[in-house]
Short mmCIF file of C-alpha atoms and ligand atoms in Angstrom, two decimals:
data_model
loop_
_atom_site.label_atom_id
_atom_site.label_comp_id
_atom_site.label_asym_id
_atom_site.label_seq_id
_atom_site.Cartn_x
_atom_site.Cartn_y
_atom_site.Cartn_z
CA MET A 1 -45.53 6.79 -62.79
CA SER A 2 -48.98 7.97 -61.62
CA SER A 3 -49.82 9.34 -58.26
CA LYS A 4 -52.73 9.85 -55.93
CA SER A 5 -52.58 12.14 -52.95
CA PHE A 6 -54.56 11.75 -49.75
CA GLU A 7 -53.90 13.85 -46.60
CA ARG A 8 -51.78 11.44 -44.63
CA ILE A 9 -50.46 9.02 -47.30
CA ARG A 10 -49.31 9.12 -50.91
CA LEU A 11 -49.97 6.41 -53.41
CA ASP A 12 -47.86 6.02 -56.57
CA TYR A 13 -47.93 3.42 -59.27
CA ASP A 14 -44.88 2.32 -61.13
CA GLY A 15 -46.30 -0.08 -63.69
CA ASP A 16 -47.83 -3.08 -61.76
CA VAL A 17 -46.17 -2.02 -58.48
CA ALA A 18 -48.01 0.39 -56.11
CA ILE A 19 -45.94 2.38 -53.57
CA LEU A 20 -47.81 3.59 -50.56
CA THR A 21 -45.91 6.28 -48.50
CA LEU A 22 -46.97 7.13 -45.01
CA ASN A 23 -46.69 10.83 -45.25
CA ARG A 24 -46.92 12.66 -41.99
CA PRO A 25 -43.20 13.02 -41.29
CA GLU A 26 -43.61 15.82 -38.79
CA LYS A 27 -45.36 13.36 -36.34
CA LEU A 28 -43.08 10.44 -37.43
CA ASN A 29 -45.99 9.00 -39.44
CA ALA A 30 -47.90 8.22 -36.22
CA LEU A 31 -50.97 6.15 -37.23
CA ASP A 32 -53.93 8.30 -36.34
CA SER A 33 -57.44 7.36 -37.33
CA LYS A 34 -57.23 9.49 -40.48
CA THR A 35 -54.17 7.69 -41.69
CA ARG A 36 -55.82 4.34 -40.88
CA MET A 37 -58.89 5.35 -42.82
CA GLU A 38 -56.79 6.48 -45.82
CA LEU A 39 -54.77 3.16 -45.63
CA LYS A 40 -57.95 1.28 -45.90
CA GLN A 41 -59.19 3.15 -48.93
CA ALA A 42 -55.83 2.80 -50.65
CA LEU A 43 -55.72 -0.94 -49.97
CA ASP A 44 -59.15 -1.43 -51.70
CA GLU A 45 -57.84 0.37 -54.71
CA VAL A 46 -54.42 -1.19 -54.84
CA GLU A 47 -55.67 -4.68 -54.68
CA GLN A 48 -57.56 -4.07 -57.98
CA LYS A 49 -54.84 -2.13 -59.75
CA ALA A 50 -51.48 -3.43 -58.73
CA ARG A 51 -49.70 -6.80 -58.58
CA VAL A 52 -47.36 -5.96 -55.59
CA LEU A 53 -47.65 -3.23 -53.04
CA ILE A 54 -44.62 -1.57 -51.33
CA ILE A 55 -45.38 0.28 -48.09
CA THR A 56 -42.78 2.89 -46.85
CA GLY A 57 -42.59 6.09 -44.76
CA SER A 58 -41.44 9.62 -45.57
CA GLY A 59 -38.88 11.33 -43.33
CA LYS A 60 -36.98 9.54 -40.54
CA ALA A 61 -39.79 7.09 -39.61
CA PHE A 62 -41.60 4.24 -41.12
CA ALA A 63 -44.18 4.79 -38.45
CA ALA A 64 -43.56 5.57 -34.74
CA GLY A 65 -46.83 3.69 -33.66
CA ALA A 66 -50.35 4.70 -32.96
CA ASP A 67 -50.92 8.44 -32.39
CA ILE A 68 -50.40 8.85 -28.64
CA ASN A 69 -52.43 12.09 -28.61
CA GLU A 70 -55.41 10.11 -29.91
CA LEU A 71 -54.72 7.18 -27.55
CA LEU A 72 -54.80 9.41 -24.54
CA GLN A 73 -58.43 10.50 -25.40
CA ARG A 74 -59.62 6.82 -25.40
CA THR A 75 -61.63 5.03 -22.80
CA SER A 76 -61.34 1.32 -22.34
CA LEU A 77 -64.42 0.77 -24.57
CA ASP A 78 -63.47 3.04 -27.51
CA SER A 79 -59.82 1.93 -27.31
CA MET A 80 -61.00 -1.65 -27.88
CA GLU A 81 -63.02 -0.42 -30.95
CA ALA A 82 -59.97 1.57 -32.32
CA ALA A 83 -57.45 -1.25 -31.73
CA LYS A 84 -59.91 -3.64 -33.35
CA LEU A 85 -60.03 -1.41 -36.42
CA GLY A 86 -56.14 -1.27 -36.42
CA SER A 87 -55.99 -4.97 -36.09
CA GLU A 88 -58.51 -5.50 -38.89
CA LEU A 89 -56.52 -3.14 -41.08
CA PHE A 90 -53.39 -5.12 -40.54
CA ASN A 91 -55.22 -8.44 -41.12
CA ARG A 92 -56.46 -6.97 -44.38
CA ILE A 93 -52.76 -6.25 -45.33
CA GLU A 94 -51.81 -9.76 -44.42
CA GLU A 95 -54.72 -11.17 -46.36
CA LEU A 96 -54.43 -8.93 -49.36
CA ASP A 97 -54.45 -10.88 -52.70
CA ILE A 98 -51.20 -9.32 -53.68
CA PRO A 99 -47.94 -9.45 -51.78
CA VAL A 100 -46.97 -6.51 -49.61
CA ILE A 101 -43.31 -5.52 -49.08
CA ALA A 102 -42.51 -3.22 -46.16
CA ALA A 103 -39.54 -0.96 -47.14
CA ILE A 104 -38.70 0.21 -43.57
CA ASN A 105 -36.79 3.52 -43.81
CA GLY A 106 -36.58 4.49 -40.13
CA TYR A 107 -38.42 4.02 -36.83
CA ALA A 108 -40.90 1.17 -36.87
CA LEU A 109 -42.25 1.28 -33.36
CA GLY A 110 -45.44 0.00 -31.66
CA GLY A 111 -48.19 0.10 -34.36
CA GLY A 112 -45.49 0.77 -36.95
CA CYS A 113 -43.64 -2.39 -36.12
CA GLU A 114 -47.05 -4.23 -36.15
CA LEU A 115 -47.72 -2.81 -39.55
CA ALA A 116 -44.35 -3.97 -40.83
CA MET A 117 -45.08 -7.45 -39.41
CA ALA A 118 -48.35 -7.63 -41.25
CA CYS A 119 -46.49 -7.26 -44.50
CA ASP A 120 -45.22 -10.32 -46.38
CA ILE A 121 -41.56 -9.37 -46.82
CA ARG A 122 -39.63 -6.73 -44.77
CA ILE A 123 -36.58 -4.96 -46.23
CA ALA A 124 -34.92 -2.40 -43.87
CA SER A 125 -32.60 0.46 -44.37
CA ARG A 126 -29.50 0.25 -42.15
CA ARG A 127 -30.79 3.22 -40.10
CA ALA A 128 -34.23 1.51 -39.32
CA LYS A 129 -35.06 0.89 -35.68
CA PHE A 130 -37.68 -1.49 -34.32
CA GLY A 131 -39.49 -1.97 -31.05
CA GLN A 132 -42.77 -2.51 -29.16
CA PRO A 133 -42.36 0.31 -26.61
CA GLU A 134 -46.01 0.29 -25.50
CA ILE A 135 -44.92 -1.04 -22.09
CA ASN A 136 -43.26 2.35 -21.43
CA LEU A 137 -46.80 3.95 -21.72
CA ALA A 138 -48.16 1.21 -19.43
CA LEU A 139 -49.82 -0.44 -22.41
CA ILE A 140 -49.18 -3.54 -24.52
CA PRO A 141 -49.25 -3.98 -28.22
CA GLY A 142 -52.80 -3.77 -29.58
CA ALA A 143 -52.76 -4.65 -33.22
CA GLY A 144 -50.96 -8.00 -33.41
CA GLY A 145 -47.64 -7.37 -31.78
CA THR A 146 -47.97 -10.14 -29.10
CA GLN A 147 -49.09 -12.51 -31.77
CA ARG A 148 -46.95 -11.78 -34.96
CA LEU A 149 -43.73 -10.99 -33.06
CA PRO A 150 -43.28 -14.32 -31.43
CA ARG A 151 -44.23 -16.08 -34.66
CA LEU A 152 -41.43 -14.29 -36.35
CA VAL A 153 -38.67 -14.14 -33.75
CA GLY A 154 -39.65 -16.81 -31.15
CA ILE A 155 -41.36 -16.46 -27.84
CA GLY A 156 -38.40 -15.65 -25.75
CA MET A 157 -37.17 -12.79 -27.97
CA ALA A 158 -40.74 -11.41 -28.36
CA LYS A 159 -40.97 -11.36 -24.48
CA LYS A 160 -37.73 -9.63 -24.12
CA LEU A 161 -38.71 -6.94 -26.65
CA ILE A 162 -42.24 -6.41 -25.46
CA LEU A 163 -41.52 -6.60 -21.77
CA THR A 164 -38.45 -4.19 -21.96
CA GLY A 165 -39.71 -1.97 -24.73
CA GLU A 166 -36.07 -2.06 -26.01
CA ILE A 167 -35.49 -0.54 -29.39
CA ILE A 168 -33.18 -2.54 -31.73
CA ASP A 169 -31.19 -1.63 -34.82
CA ALA A 170 -31.64 -3.13 -38.26
CA GLU A 171 -28.80 -5.66 -37.97
CA THR A 172 -30.29 -7.04 -34.79
CA ALA A 173 -33.70 -7.18 -36.51
CA LEU A 174 -32.11 -9.13 -39.22
CA ARG A 175 -30.28 -11.48 -36.90
CA ILE A 176 -33.53 -12.40 -35.01
CA GLY A 177 -35.58 -12.79 -38.17
CA LEU A 178 -37.69 -9.63 -37.83
CA VAL A 179 -36.53 -8.49 -41.33
CA GLU A 180 -35.46 -10.43 -44.28
CA GLU A 181 -32.74 -8.04 -45.59
CA VAL A 182 -30.96 -4.93 -44.56
CA VAL A 183 -29.63 -2.55 -47.21
CA GLU A 184 -27.92 0.90 -47.35
CA GLU A 185 -30.30 3.75 -46.89
CA ASP A 186 -30.05 4.94 -50.48
CA ARG A 187 -30.71 1.44 -51.91
CA LEU A 188 -33.92 0.78 -49.94
CA MET A 189 -36.52 1.74 -52.55
CA ASP A 190 -34.52 0.21 -55.38
CA ARG A 191 -34.18 -3.08 -53.57
CA ALA A 192 -37.78 -3.13 -52.63
CA ALA A 193 -38.67 -2.32 -56.27
CA GLU A 194 -36.38 -5.17 -57.53
CA ILE A 195 -38.11 -7.76 -55.43
CA ALA A 196 -41.49 -6.35 -56.27
CA GLU A 197 -40.85 -6.47 -59.96
CA LYS A 198 -39.55 -10.01 -59.77
CA ILE A 199 -42.82 -11.02 -58.09
CA ALA A 200 -44.92 -8.99 -60.51
CA GLU A 201 -43.54 -11.00 -63.43
CA LYS A 202 -45.05 -14.21 -62.02
CA SER A 203 -48.55 -15.46 -62.52
CA PRO A 204 -50.69 -13.38 -60.15
CA VAL A 205 -52.92 -16.39 -59.36
CA ALA A 206 -49.91 -18.55 -58.40
CA VAL A 207 -48.56 -15.58 -56.25
CA LYS A 208 -51.88 -15.19 -54.58
CA PHE A 209 -52.22 -18.92 -53.84
CA ALA A 210 -48.65 -19.18 -52.57
CA LYS A 211 -49.35 -16.31 -50.06
CA LYS A 212 -52.59 -17.91 -49.02
CA ALA A 213 -50.99 -21.31 -48.47
CA ILE A 214 -48.02 -19.83 -46.43
CA ASN A 215 -50.38 -17.70 -44.39
CA SER A 216 -52.40 -20.93 -43.49
CA ALA A 217 -49.28 -22.24 -41.67
CA ARG A 218 -50.01 -19.71 -38.81
CA SER A 219 -53.38 -21.16 -37.86
CA MET A 220 -53.64 -24.64 -39.39
CA SER A 221 -52.22 -27.87 -38.03
CA LEU A 222 -49.56 -29.48 -40.29
CA PRO A 223 -51.93 -32.08 -41.67
CA ASP A 224 -54.61 -29.49 -42.42
CA GLY A 225 -52.04 -27.14 -43.90
CA LEU A 226 -50.74 -29.78 -46.10
CA LYS A 227 -54.23 -30.72 -47.29
CA TYR A 228 -54.87 -26.97 -48.06
CA GLU A 229 -51.57 -26.66 -49.93
CA LEU A 230 -52.59 -29.71 -52.00
CA THR A 231 -56.06 -28.19 -52.82
CA LEU A 232 -54.48 -24.89 -54.00
CA PHE A 233 -51.75 -26.73 -55.87
CA SER A 234 -54.26 -28.85 -57.84
CA MET A 235 -56.50 -25.84 -58.51
CA LEU A 236 -53.62 -24.14 -60.36
CA PHE A 237 -53.74 -26.97 -62.99
CA SER A 238 -56.98 -25.60 -64.24
CA THR A 239 -55.48 -22.08 -64.87
CA HIS A 240 -54.18 -20.78 -68.19
CA ASP A 241 -51.04 -19.59 -66.52
CA ALA A 242 -49.90 -22.93 -65.20
CA ARG A 243 -50.31 -24.54 -68.63
CA GLU A 244 -48.58 -21.49 -70.13
CA GLY A 245 -45.72 -21.63 -67.50
CA MET A 246 -45.02 -25.35 -68.12
CA ARG A 247 -45.28 -25.02 -71.93
CA ALA A 248 -43.11 -21.95 -72.07
CA PHE A 249 -40.36 -23.89 -70.10
CA LEU A 250 -40.45 -26.75 -72.52
CA GLU A 251 -40.48 -24.45 -75.49
CA LYS A 252 -37.59 -22.49 -74.02
CA ARG A 253 -39.46 -19.07 -74.10
CA LYS A 254 -40.62 -16.47 -71.62
CA PRO A 255 -44.15 -17.28 -70.44
CA GLU A 256 -47.08 -14.85 -71.00
CA PHE A 257 -49.24 -14.89 -67.84
CA ARG A 258 -52.80 -13.62 -67.79
CA GLY A 259 -53.64 -14.01 -64.13
CA ASN A 260 -56.19 -16.79 -64.62
N1 LIG B 301 -47.83 9.49 -31.50
C1 LIG B 301 -47.94 10.89 -31.56
N2 LIG B 301 -46.88 11.70 -31.91
C2 LIG B 301 -45.64 11.20 -32.07
C3 LIG B 301 -45.42 9.76 -31.93
C4 LIG B 301 -46.57 8.93 -31.67
N3 LIG B 301 -46.51 7.60 -31.57
N4 LIG B 301 -44.14 9.51 -32.13
C5 LIG B 301 -43.58 10.75 -32.32
N5 LIG B 301 -44.54 11.64 -32.32
C6 LIG B 301 -44.35 13.17 -32.53
C7 LIG B 301 -43.65 13.80 -31.29
O1 LIG B 301 -44.53 14.15 -30.23
C8 LIG B 301 -43.10 15.03 -31.96
O2 LIG B 301 -44.12 16.04 -32.17
P1 LIG B 301 -43.80 17.56 -31.83
O3 LIG B 301 -42.77 17.98 -32.73
O4 LIG B 301 -45.22 18.14 -32.13
O5 LIG B 301 -43.50 17.61 -30.41
C9 LIG B 301 -42.65 14.49 -33.34
O6 LIG B 301 -43.44 13.38 -33.56
C10 LIG B 301 -41.16 14.18 -33.40
O7 LIG B 301 -40.90 13.21 -32.40
P2 LIG B 301 -39.78 13.41 -31.43
O8 LIG B 301 -39.49 14.92 -31.18
O9 LIG B 301 -40.09 12.62 -30.20
O10 LIG B 301 -38.47 12.76 -32.18
P3 LIG B 301 -37.26 12.04 -31.61
O11 LIG B 301 -36.27 11.91 -32.77
O12 LIG B 301 -36.70 12.91 -30.46
O13 LIG B 301 -37.68 10.65 -31.02
C11 LIG B 301 -38.81 8.55 -31.08
C12 LIG B 301 -38.05 9.71 -31.93
C13 LIG B 301 -37.78 7.80 -30.20
C14 LIG B 301 -39.38 7.63 -32.25
C15 LIG B 301 -39.95 9.17 -30.19
O14 LIG B 301 -40.70 10.06 -31.09
C16 LIG B 301 -40.89 8.13 -29.63
O15 LIG B 301 -40.47 7.44 -28.71
N6 LIG B 301 -42.09 8.09 -30.10
C17 LIG B 301 -43.20 7.25 -29.55
C18 LIG B 301 -42.92 5.86 -29.89
C19 LIG B 301 -44.02 4.93 -29.19
O16 LIG B 301 -44.06 4.83 -28.02
N7 LIG B 301 -44.79 4.26 -30.04
C20 LIG B 301 -45.82 3.33 -29.55
C21 LIG B 301 -47.10 4.05 -29.58
S1 LIG B 301 -48.38 3.12 -28.83
C22 LIG B 301 -48.88 2.06 -30.06
O17 LIG B 301 -48.35 2.04 -31.16
C23 LIG B 301 -49.97 1.09 -29.72
C24 LIG B 301 -50.54 0.43 -30.94
C25 LIG B 301 -51.90 0.13 -30.93
C26 LIG B 301 -52.62 -0.28 -32.26
C27 LIG B 301 -52.25 0.46 -33.47
C28 LIG B 301 -53.20 0.29 -34.59
C29 LIG B 301 -52.77 1.06 -35.80
#
């Protein structure tokens, strides 16, 4: 396992899996501009070096949102710029060539919930808590909450959560479709790693195309999405990995994928 330390985050590699830990526990991993800058740097590196990324938090929070101390200093104009950067960061996670698993260890509130929603798969510890409490600050979500939450849980539930600022537990998050699995606290990282390793064994190019095709379902009409899927599907037939995958199946052996 190799590690790289920043000020606000930690980046570890375990084989092909990168583990990015938000590491400002005394402030519940509130996402200040320094954290966001370090996250951006880490993503650039991880996309080149890993096949799957796990994002988690240290201490009792995944992330308790944007840093409210910083938010208070902002004017309308620079808040727009800052939220745009936050939004771009989360879009970058969503569009990353490799899958991203959120291992949600505790509070995922405001920008923290938005970060989790930008990830591809969400696994929560039983003690995790979720919410978009911006309304309590007389704000609204500013980095995708009003857009990604209704796509995951439906418009009515998203309105209920965003308008009341209510904080929900992990079981409720599972029931409404905000997370894919809930596990005991001490199983969280093992379970995230199990899923990450299973994905890391597949052909990286097929994984990348599958993620792209599924992401397109958010913005494309069904006919356009189906055409896009067909294009990506047929492109895979010119890869080594697809030939290898099919041959290995027929020859009853484990495939050796190269990522092209
Ligand atoms: N920003 C700054 N500091 C925070 C934040 C935050 N979001 N959350 C917690 N902290 C700090 C507290 O001020 C406290 O600091 P100190 O010890 O110096 O007083 C420390 O973390 C520990 O927090 P608490 O003492 O409050 O811990 P509790 O266990 O009592 O409470 C809660 C935990 C319920 C999570 C509580 O801390 C809380 O309600 N936090 C704020 C949650 C919130 O409102 N989040 C939304 C913020 S707005 C937002 O996210 C807008 C997103 C815009 C785009 C983002 C792009 C990245």
